[in-house]
């Protein structure tokens, strides 16, 4: 929403991020933090109204420090996102669902007696399948698959621009050298097109993030556009400064 107060992303806890959290506690807004930062400093985050956890399968172990941290959150508004859905482990299923909705499945002992024992009993497969079906029906109120959410999301817009690099002449050298030369030559053809697209994006008042699998491409763009480049070796403090500048600039 346009009136949402989005605070700088918190990659680790330092003086600046503590000020961010203090501001969020006093004035509200959205705080985005790494899950490990939250695990180590959960007491600094106060009492949020809504909590969203990405990679939520990481809290499936109810004996982990991470689960202990997120389990301190008392808000009833919780959302767990995961690309690794509930697998063939009923206790992990129980832990994740019980964090989202503690009253849905009862106690761990009740859950095991009602579902676990029958589902895990390979001697009575018909009964096991019925219990699986019953469990699925019970979870339908809190578990939404990607297909279920598609109608709630705006349509994805994807543009693919094909750039013809077939006219590039490469000196015959070793295979690896030819490959490197080809990549470099193609980059020179693509860069003007990328710059043209970025100019149009800037005119619309939008922001852009460019991803590339080649550091040389990013470094060349950074030189041309006078912008920041974030590489694998970029330190956490420098990353945070870049993110803050991007969000507020």
Coordinates of C-alpha atoms in Angstrom, one line a residue:
X1 CA 0.0 0.0 0.0
X2 CA 1.3 3.5 -0.8
X3 CA 0.9 4.7 2.8
X4 CA 2.8 1.8 4.3
X5 CA 5.9 2.8 6.2
X6 CA 8.6 0.4 4.9
X7 CA 11.7 0.4 7.1
X8 CA 15.2 -0.4 5.9
X9 CA 15.9 -4.1 5.6
X10 CA 17.8 -5.6 8.6
X11 CA 20.6 -7.9 7.6
X12 CA 22.2 -7.9 11.1
X13 CA 21.8 -6.0 14.3
X14 CA 23.8 -2.9 14.8
X15 CA 23.2 0.7 16.0
X16 CA 21.3 1.7 12.8
X17 CA 19.1 -1.4 12.8
X18 CA 18.3 -0.9 16.5
X19 CA 17.1 2.6 15.6
X20 CA 15.0 1.1 12.8
X21 CA 13.4 -1.3 15.2
X22 CA 12.8 1.4 17.8
X23 CA 11.1 3.5 15.1
X24 CA 9.0 0.5 14.0
X25 CA 7.9 -0.3 17.6
X26 CA 6.9 3.4 18.2
X27 CA 5.4 4.3 14.8
X28 CA 4.5 1.0 13.2
X29 CA 5.3 -0.1 9.6
X30 CA 6.9 -3.0 7.9
X31 CA 10.2 -4.5 9.0
X32 CA 12.0 -7.1 6.9
X33 CA 14.8 -9.0 8.6
X34 CA 16.8 -12.2 8.0
X35 CA 15.4 -15.1 9.9
X36 CA 18.8 -15.7 11.6
X37 CA 18.8 -12.1 12.8
X38 CA 15.4 -12.6 14.3
X39 CA 16.5 -15.9 15.9
X40 CA 19.5 -14.3 17.7
X41 CA 17.7 -11.0 18.7
X42 CA 14.0 -11.8 18.8
X43 CA 13.5 -9.8 22.0
X44 CA 14.5 -6.6 20.0
X45 CA 11.5 -6.9 17.7
X46 CA 8.9 -6.1 20.3
X47 CA 5.3 -7.3 19.7
X48 CA 4.5 -7.2 16.0
X49 CA 0.8 -7.3 14.9
X50 CA 1.5 -9.5 11.9
X51 CA 4.4 -12.0 11.3
X52 CA 5.3 -13.5 8.0
X53 CA 8.0 -16.1 7.8
X54 CA 9.6 -17.1 4.5
X55 CA 11.3 -20.4 4.2
X56 CA 9.0 -21.5 7.0
X57 CA 10.1 -25.1 6.8
X58 CA 13.0 -24.0 8.9
X59 CA 10.8 -23.9 12.0
X60 CA 9.6 -27.5 11.6
X61 CA 11.9 -28.7 14.4
X62 CA 10.2 -27.7 17.7
X63 CA 13.5 -28.2 19.6
X64 CA 15.5 -25.7 17.5
X65 CA 16.5 -22.2 18.7
X66 CA 14.7 -20.7 15.8
X67 CA 11.4 -22.3 16.7
X68 CA 11.9 -21.2 20.3
X69 CA 12.3 -17.6 19.0
X70 CA 9.3 -17.5 16.7
X71 CA 7.2 -19.3 19.3
X72 CA 7.5 -16.3 21.6
X73 CA 5.4 -14.3 19.1
X74 CA 1.9 -13.9 20.6
X75 CA 0.1 -12.4 17.6
X76 CA -2.8 -14.4 16.1
X77 CA -1.9 -13.1 12.6
X78 CA 0.8 -15.4 11.2
X79 CA 1.7 -16.4 7.7
X80 CA 4.2 -19.1 6.8
X81 CA 5.6 -19.3 3.3
X82 CA 7.5 -22.3 2.1
X83 CA 8.6 -23.9 -1.2
X84 CA 9.3 -27.1 0.7
X85 CA 5.8 -28.2 1.8
X86 CA 5.0 -30.5 4.6
X87 CA 6.8 -33.7 3.9
X88 CA 6.4 -37.3 5.2
X89 CA 6.9 -36.4 8.8
X90 CA 3.7 -35.8 10.8
X91 CA 5.5 -34.3 13.8
X92 CA 7.0 -31.6 11.5
X93 CA 3.6 -31.0 10.1
X94 CA 2.2 -30.6 13.5
X95 CA 4.9 -28.2 14.6
X96 CA 4.4 -25.9 11.7
X97 CA 0.6 -25.9 11.8
X98 CA 0.5 -25.6 15.5
X99 CA 2.6 -22.5 15.3
X100 CA 0.2 -20.9 12.8
X101 CA -3.0 -22.0 14.6
X102 CA -2.3 -23.6 18.1
X103 CA -6.0 -24.7 18.6
X104 CA -6.4 -26.4 15.2
X105 CA -4.8 -29.8 15.9
X106 CA -5.0 -30.0 19.7
X107 CA -2.0 -31.1 21.8
X108 CA 0.8 -33.1 20.2
X109 CA -0.5 -36.2 22.1
X110 CA -4.0 -35.7 20.8
X111 CA -2.7 -35.2 17.2
X112 CA -0.7 -38.4 17.4
X113 CA -3.6 -40.4 18.7
X114 CA -6.2 -38.9 16.2
X115 CA -4.0 -38.9 13.1
X116 CA -0.5 -40.1 13.6
X117 CA -1.0 -43.6 14.8
X118 CA -3.4 -44.5 12.1
X119 CA -1.6 -42.8 9.2
X120 CA 1.8 -44.4 10.2
X121 CA 0.2 -47.9 10.6
X122 CA 1.2 -49.6 7.4
X123 CA -0.9 -52.7 8.3
X124 CA -4.2 -50.8 7.8
X125 CA -3.7 -48.8 4.6
X126 CA -7.4 -48.1 4.0
X127 CA -7.7 -46.6 7.5
X128 CA -4.5 -44.7 6.9
X129 CA -5.8 -43.2 3.7
X130 CA -9.0 -42.1 5.4
X131 CA -7.1 -40.4 8.1
X132 CA -4.8 -38.6 5.6
X133 CA -8.0 -37.4 3.8
X134 CA -9.4 -36.2 7.2
X135 CA -6.2 -34.4 8.0
X136 CA -6.1 -32.7 4.6
X137 CA -9.7 -31.5 5.1
X138 CA -8.8 -30.1 8.5
X139 CA -5.7 -28.3 7.1
X140 CA -7.6 -26.8 4.1
X141 CA -8.6 -23.8 6.3
X142 CA -5.0 -22.8 6.9
X143 CA -2.9 -24.3 4.1
X144 CA -3.0 -22.6 0.7
X145 CA -1.1 -23.9 -2.3
X146 CA 0.3 -21.6 -4.9
X147 CA -2.5 -22.5 -7.3
X148 CA -5.1 -21.5 -4.7
X149 CA -3.5 -18.1 -4.4
X150 CA -3.2 -17.3 -8.1
X151 CA -6.6 -15.7 -8.2
X152 CA -5.6 -13.3 -5.4
X153 CA -2.4 -12.1 -7.1
X154 CA -2.0 -9.6 -9.9
X155 CA -1.0 -11.2 -13.2
X156 CA 2.7 -11.5 -13.8
X157 CA 4.1 -9.4 -16.6
X158 CA 7.2 -10.8 -18.2
X159 CA 9.0 -9.4 -21.2
X160 CA 11.7 -11.3 -23.1
X161 CA 13.9 -9.3 -25.4
X162 CA 16.0 -11.3 -27.8
X163 CA 19.2 -9.6 -28.9
X164 CA 20.9 -10.8 -32.1
X165 CA 24.6 -11.4 -31.5
X166 CA 25.2 -13.7 -34.5
X167 CA 27.2 -11.1 -36.4
X168 CA 30.1 -11.1 -33.9
X169 CA 33.4 -12.2 -35.2
X170 CA 35.7 -14.0 -32.8
X171 CA 39.4 -14.6 -33.3
X172 CA 40.2 -18.3 -33.4
X173 CA 42.0 -19.2 -30.2
X174 CA 41.5 -21.9 -27.5
X175 CA 38.0 -23.0 -26.8
X176 CA 38.0 -21.3 -23.4
X177 CA 39.4 -18.1 -24.8
X178 CA 36.8 -18.1 -27.6
X179 CA 34.1 -18.6 -25.0
X180 CA 35.4 -15.7 -23.0
X181 CA 35.7 -13.5 -26.1
X182 CA 32.2 -14.4 -27.2
X183 CA 30.7 -13.5 -23.8
X184 CA 32.5 -10.2 -23.7
X185 CA 31.5 -9.3 -27.3
X186 CA 27.8 -10.2 -26.6
X187 CA 27.9 -8.0 -23.5
X188 CA 29.0 -5.1 -25.6
X189 CA 26.0 -5.6 -27.8
X190 CA 23.6 -6.0 -24.9
X191 CA 24.8 -3.0 -22.8
X192 CA 23.3 -0.3 -24.9
X193 CA 19.9 -2.1 -24.9
X194 CA 20.0 -2.4 -21.2
X195 CA 20.8 1.2 -20.8
X196 CA 18.0 2.2 -23.1
X197 CA 15.5 0.1 -21.0
X198 CA 16.8 1.6 -17.8
X199 CA 16.3 5.1 -19.2
X200 CA 12.6 4.2 -19.9
X201 CA 12.2 2.7 -16.4
X202 CA 13.6 5.9 -14.9
X203 CA 11.2 8.1 -16.9
X204 CA 8.3 6.1 -15.4
X205 CA 9.6 6.9 -11.9
X206 CA 10.3 3.2 -11.2
X207 CA 13.3 1.5 -9.8
X208 CA 15.3 -1.5 -11.2
X209 CA 17.4 -4.2 -9.9
X210 CA 19.7 -6.1 -12.4
X211 CA 20.8 -9.6 -11.8
X212 CA 23.6 -11.3 -13.7
X213 CA 25.5 -14.5 -13.3
X214 CA 28.7 -12.7 -14.4
X215 CA 30.5 -10.2 -12.2
X216 CA 32.1 -8.5 -15.2
X217 CA 28.6 -7.5 -16.5
X218 CA 27.6 -6.0 -13.2
X219 CA 30.9 -4.2 -12.8
X220 CA 30.7 -2.7 -16.3
X221 CA 27.1 -1.6 -15.7
X222 CA 28.2 0.0 -12.4
X223 CA 30.9 1.9 -14.2
X224 CA 28.6 3.1 -17.0
X225 CA 25.6 3.9 -14.8
X226 CA 27.5 5.1 -11.7
X227 CA 25.5 2.8 -9.5
X228 CA 26.2 0.3 -6.7
X229 CA 27.1 -3.3 -7.5
X230 CA 26.5 -6.1 -5.0
X231 CA 28.7 -9.2 -5.4
X232 CA 29.3 -12.3 -3.5
X233 CA 32.2 -10.8 -1.6
X234 CA 30.3 -7.6 -0.7
X235 CA 30.3 -7.3 3.1
X236 CA 27.1 -7.3 5.2
X237 CA 27.5 -3.6 6.2
X238 CA 28.1 -2.5 2.6
X239 CA 25.1 -4.6 1.5
X240 CA 22.9 -2.9 4.1
X241 CA 24.0 0.5 3.1
X242 CA 23.2 -0.3 -0.6
X243 CA 19.8 -1.6 0.3
X244 CA 19.0 1.4 2.5
X245 CA 20.1 3.8 -0.3
X246 CA 18.0 1.9 -2.9
X247 CA 14.9 1.9 -0.7
X248 CA 15.1 5.6 0.3
X249 CA 16.6 7.0 -2.9

